[in-house]
Tab-separated table of C-alpha atoms in Angstrom:
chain	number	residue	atom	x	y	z
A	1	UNK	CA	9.693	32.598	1.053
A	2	UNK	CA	13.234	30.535	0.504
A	3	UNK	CA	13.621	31.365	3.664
A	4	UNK	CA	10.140	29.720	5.648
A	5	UNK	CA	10.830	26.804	3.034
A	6	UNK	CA	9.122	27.581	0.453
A	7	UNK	CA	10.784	27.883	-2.798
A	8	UNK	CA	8.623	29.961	-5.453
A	9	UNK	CA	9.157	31.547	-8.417
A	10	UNK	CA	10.382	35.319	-8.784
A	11	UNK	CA	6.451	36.055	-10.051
A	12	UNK	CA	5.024	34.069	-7.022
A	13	UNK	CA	7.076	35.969	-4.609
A	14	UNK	CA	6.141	39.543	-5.871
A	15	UNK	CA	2.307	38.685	-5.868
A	16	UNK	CA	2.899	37.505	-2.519
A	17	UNK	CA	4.825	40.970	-1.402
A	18	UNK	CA	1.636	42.477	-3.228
A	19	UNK	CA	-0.660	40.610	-0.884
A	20	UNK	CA	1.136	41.299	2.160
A	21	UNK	CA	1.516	44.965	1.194
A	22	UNK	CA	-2.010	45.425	0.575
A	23	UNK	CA	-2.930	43.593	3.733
A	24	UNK	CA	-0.905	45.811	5.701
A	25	UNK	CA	-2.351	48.457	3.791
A	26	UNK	CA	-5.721	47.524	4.846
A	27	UNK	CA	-5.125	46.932	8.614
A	28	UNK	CA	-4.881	50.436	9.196
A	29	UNK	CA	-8.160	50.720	7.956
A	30	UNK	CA	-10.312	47.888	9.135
A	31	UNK	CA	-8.511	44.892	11.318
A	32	UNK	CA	-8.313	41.681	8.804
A	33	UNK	CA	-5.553	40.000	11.432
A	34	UNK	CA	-4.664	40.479	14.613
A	35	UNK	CA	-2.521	43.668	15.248
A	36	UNK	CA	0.270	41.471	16.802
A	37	UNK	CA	0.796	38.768	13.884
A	38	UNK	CA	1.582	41.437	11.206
A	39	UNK	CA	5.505	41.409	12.629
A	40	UNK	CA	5.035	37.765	11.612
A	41	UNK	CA	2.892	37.864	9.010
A	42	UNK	CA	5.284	35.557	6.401
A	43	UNK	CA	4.608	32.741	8.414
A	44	UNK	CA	1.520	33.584	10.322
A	45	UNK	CA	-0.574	34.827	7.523
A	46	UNK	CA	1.153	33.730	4.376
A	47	UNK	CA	2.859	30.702	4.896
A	48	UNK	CA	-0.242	29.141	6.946
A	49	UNK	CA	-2.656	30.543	4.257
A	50	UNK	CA	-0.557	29.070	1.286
A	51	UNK	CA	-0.316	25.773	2.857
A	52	UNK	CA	-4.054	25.205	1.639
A	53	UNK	CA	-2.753	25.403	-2.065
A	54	UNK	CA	-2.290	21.508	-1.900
A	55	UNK	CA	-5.297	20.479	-0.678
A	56	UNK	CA	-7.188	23.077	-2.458
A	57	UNK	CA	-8.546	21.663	-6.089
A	58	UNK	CA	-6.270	24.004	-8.444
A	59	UNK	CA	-9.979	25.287	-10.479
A	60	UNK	CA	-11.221	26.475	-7.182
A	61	UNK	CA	-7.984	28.786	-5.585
A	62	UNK	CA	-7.803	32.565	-5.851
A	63	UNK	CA	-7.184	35.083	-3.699
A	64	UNK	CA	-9.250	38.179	-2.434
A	65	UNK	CA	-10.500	41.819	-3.447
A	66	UNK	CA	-7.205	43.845	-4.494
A	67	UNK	CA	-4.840	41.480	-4.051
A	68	UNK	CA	-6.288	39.238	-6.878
A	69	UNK	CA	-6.291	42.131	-9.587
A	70	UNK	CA	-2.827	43.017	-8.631
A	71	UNK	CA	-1.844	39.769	-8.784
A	72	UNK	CA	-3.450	39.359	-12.327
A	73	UNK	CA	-5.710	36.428	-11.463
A	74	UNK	CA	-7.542	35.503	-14.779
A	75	UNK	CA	-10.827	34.812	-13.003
A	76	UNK	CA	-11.850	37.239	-9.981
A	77	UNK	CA	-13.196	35.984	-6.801
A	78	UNK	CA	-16.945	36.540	-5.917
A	79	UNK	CA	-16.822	38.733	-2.638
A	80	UNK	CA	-19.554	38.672	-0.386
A	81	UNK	CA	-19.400	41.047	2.304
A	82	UNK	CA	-21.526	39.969	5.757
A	83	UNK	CA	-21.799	37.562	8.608
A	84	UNK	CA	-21.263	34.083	7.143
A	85	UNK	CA	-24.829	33.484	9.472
A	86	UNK	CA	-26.570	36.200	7.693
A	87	UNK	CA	-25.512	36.463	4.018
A	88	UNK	CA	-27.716	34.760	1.070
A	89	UNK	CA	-26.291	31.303	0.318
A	90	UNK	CA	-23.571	31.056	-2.342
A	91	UNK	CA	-22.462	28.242	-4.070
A	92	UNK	CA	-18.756	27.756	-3.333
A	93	UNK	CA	-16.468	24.895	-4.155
A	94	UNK	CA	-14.390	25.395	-1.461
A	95	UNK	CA	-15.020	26.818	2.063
A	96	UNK	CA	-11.956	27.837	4.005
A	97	UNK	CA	-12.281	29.770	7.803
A	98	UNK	CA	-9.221	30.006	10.074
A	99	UNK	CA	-10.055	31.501	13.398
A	100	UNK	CA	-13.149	31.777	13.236
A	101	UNK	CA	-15.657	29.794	15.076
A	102	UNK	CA	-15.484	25.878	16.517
A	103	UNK	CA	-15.658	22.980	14.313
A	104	UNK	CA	-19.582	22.317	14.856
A	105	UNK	CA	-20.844	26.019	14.055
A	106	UNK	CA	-17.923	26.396	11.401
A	107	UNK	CA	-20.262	23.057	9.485
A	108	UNK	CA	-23.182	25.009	9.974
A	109	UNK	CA	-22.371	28.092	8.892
A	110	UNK	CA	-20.638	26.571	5.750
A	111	UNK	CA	-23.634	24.367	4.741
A	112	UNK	CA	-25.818	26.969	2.923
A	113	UNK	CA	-22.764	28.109	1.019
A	114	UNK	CA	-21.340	25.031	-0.335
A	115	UNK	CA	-21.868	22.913	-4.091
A	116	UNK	CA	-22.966	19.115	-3.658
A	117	UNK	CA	-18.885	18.476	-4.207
A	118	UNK	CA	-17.406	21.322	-2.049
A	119	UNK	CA	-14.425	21.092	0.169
A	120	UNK	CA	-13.821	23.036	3.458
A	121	UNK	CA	-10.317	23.481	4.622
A	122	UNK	CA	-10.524	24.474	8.590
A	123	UNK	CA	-7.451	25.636	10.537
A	124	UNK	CA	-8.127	24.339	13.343
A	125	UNK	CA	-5.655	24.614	16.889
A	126	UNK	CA	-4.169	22.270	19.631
A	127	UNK	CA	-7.702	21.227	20.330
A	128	UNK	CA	-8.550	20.330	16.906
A	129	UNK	CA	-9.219	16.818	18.144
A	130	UNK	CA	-11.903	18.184	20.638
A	131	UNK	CA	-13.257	19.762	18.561
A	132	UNK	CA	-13.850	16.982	16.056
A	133	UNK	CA	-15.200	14.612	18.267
A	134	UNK	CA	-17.933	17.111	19.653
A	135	UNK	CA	-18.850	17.731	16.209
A	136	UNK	CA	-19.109	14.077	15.416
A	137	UNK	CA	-21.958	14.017	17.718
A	138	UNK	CA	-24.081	16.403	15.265
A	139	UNK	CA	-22.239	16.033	12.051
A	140	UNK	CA	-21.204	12.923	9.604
A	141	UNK	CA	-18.078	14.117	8.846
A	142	UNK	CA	-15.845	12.431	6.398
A	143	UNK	CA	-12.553	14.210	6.308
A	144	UNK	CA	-9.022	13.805	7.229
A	145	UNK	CA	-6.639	16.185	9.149
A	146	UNK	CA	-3.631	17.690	7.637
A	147	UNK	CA	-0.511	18.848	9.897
A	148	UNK	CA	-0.039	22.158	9.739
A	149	UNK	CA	3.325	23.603	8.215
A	150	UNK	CA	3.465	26.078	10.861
A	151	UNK	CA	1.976	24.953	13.964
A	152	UNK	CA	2.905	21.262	15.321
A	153	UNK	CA	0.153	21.485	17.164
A	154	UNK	CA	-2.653	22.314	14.574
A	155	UNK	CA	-4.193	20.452	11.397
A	156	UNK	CA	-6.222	21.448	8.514
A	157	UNK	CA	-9.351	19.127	8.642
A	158	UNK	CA	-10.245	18.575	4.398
A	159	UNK	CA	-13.846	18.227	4.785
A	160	UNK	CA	-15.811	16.758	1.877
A	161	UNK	CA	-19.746	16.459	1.700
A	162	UNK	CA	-20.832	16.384	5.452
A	163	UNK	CA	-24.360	15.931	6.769
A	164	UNK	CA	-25.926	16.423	10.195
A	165	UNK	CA	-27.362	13.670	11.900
A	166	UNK	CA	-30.696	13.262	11.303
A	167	UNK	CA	-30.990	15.344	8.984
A	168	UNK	CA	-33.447	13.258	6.751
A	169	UNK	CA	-36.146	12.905	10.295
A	170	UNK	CA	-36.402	16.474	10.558
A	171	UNK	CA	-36.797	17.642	7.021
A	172	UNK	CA	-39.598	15.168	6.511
A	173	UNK	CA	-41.048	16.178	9.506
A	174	UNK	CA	-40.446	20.166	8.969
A	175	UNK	CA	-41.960	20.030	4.903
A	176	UNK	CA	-44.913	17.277	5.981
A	177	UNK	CA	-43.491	14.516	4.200
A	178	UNK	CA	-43.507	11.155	5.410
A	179	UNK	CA	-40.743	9.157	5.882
A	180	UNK	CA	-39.723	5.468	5.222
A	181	UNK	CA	-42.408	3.977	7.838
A	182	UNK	CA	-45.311	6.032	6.722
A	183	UNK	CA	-45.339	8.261	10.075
């Protein structure tokens, strides 16, 4: 990790190896990453993942499955396995995707699963900005974009509590309340 920049402790580094390990492990088995990023999966995978330690509140990071337990994390992860689309909703505090899905559908997909005071951390690519502003046209977003540590090109957009427009018209409407002009 010295090497990408990173400077971690002896204990840090071996959980790390025990991630990648296990990952590589794994991707024999099912594909969790793309078969040609694993030659560069320190920086690809790791360093790009670990990036989101900063902006992630420190009560809400873990890691995955395996890789937690062997890494000794003191509280395990709840995994839900499914379609983000089709799983029950889940009450996370922080919603991360990278690769997924564009910035609009990424919102709604993450809405179900997040607590009134979640965060979502989004990779997002060189068209991050595009992205944004077509979202904007469904979604109050407040957020800012991070630069990404290994990709001048991309950001990490730190989402906090988001709504879609309109929202309040169309629930009224959809449960038979009425709204603020009687209607």
């Amino acid at each position: 990790m010295r090497q990408l920049g990173a400077d971690v402790s002896r204990e840090t580094r071996d959980q790390l190896e025990a991630l990648v390990n296990t990952l590589v492990r794994w991707q024999k088995a099912i594909n969790l990453v793309g078969r040609t990023t694993i030659e560069g999966i320190w920086v690809r995978h790791v360093l790009d993942s670990a990036q989101l330690a900063i902006l992630i509140p420190e009560r809400a990071s873990a890691f995955l499955g395996e890789a937690g337990r062997r890494m000794g994390l003191k509280k395990q992860p709840k995994i839900v396995v499914g379609r983000i689309e089709a799983v029950s909703p889940t009450k996370a505090d922080v919603v991360t995707a990278r690769a997924l899905a564009p910035l609009g559908q990424l919102l709604e997909w993450a809405r179900p699963h997040r607590t009134d005071t979640a965060i979502c951390l989004f990779h997002k690519g060189k068209e991050w900005q595009a992205e944004l502003t077509e979202a904007m046209k469904d979604w109050d977003i407040p957020g800012k974009p991070f630069n990404s540590v290994t990709d001048l090109d991309a950001v990490i957009l730190r989402i906090g509590a988001y709504t879609a427009k309109g929202v309040r018209d169309r629930q009224s409407k959809g449960r038979g309340r009425k709204d603020h002009d009687g209607d």
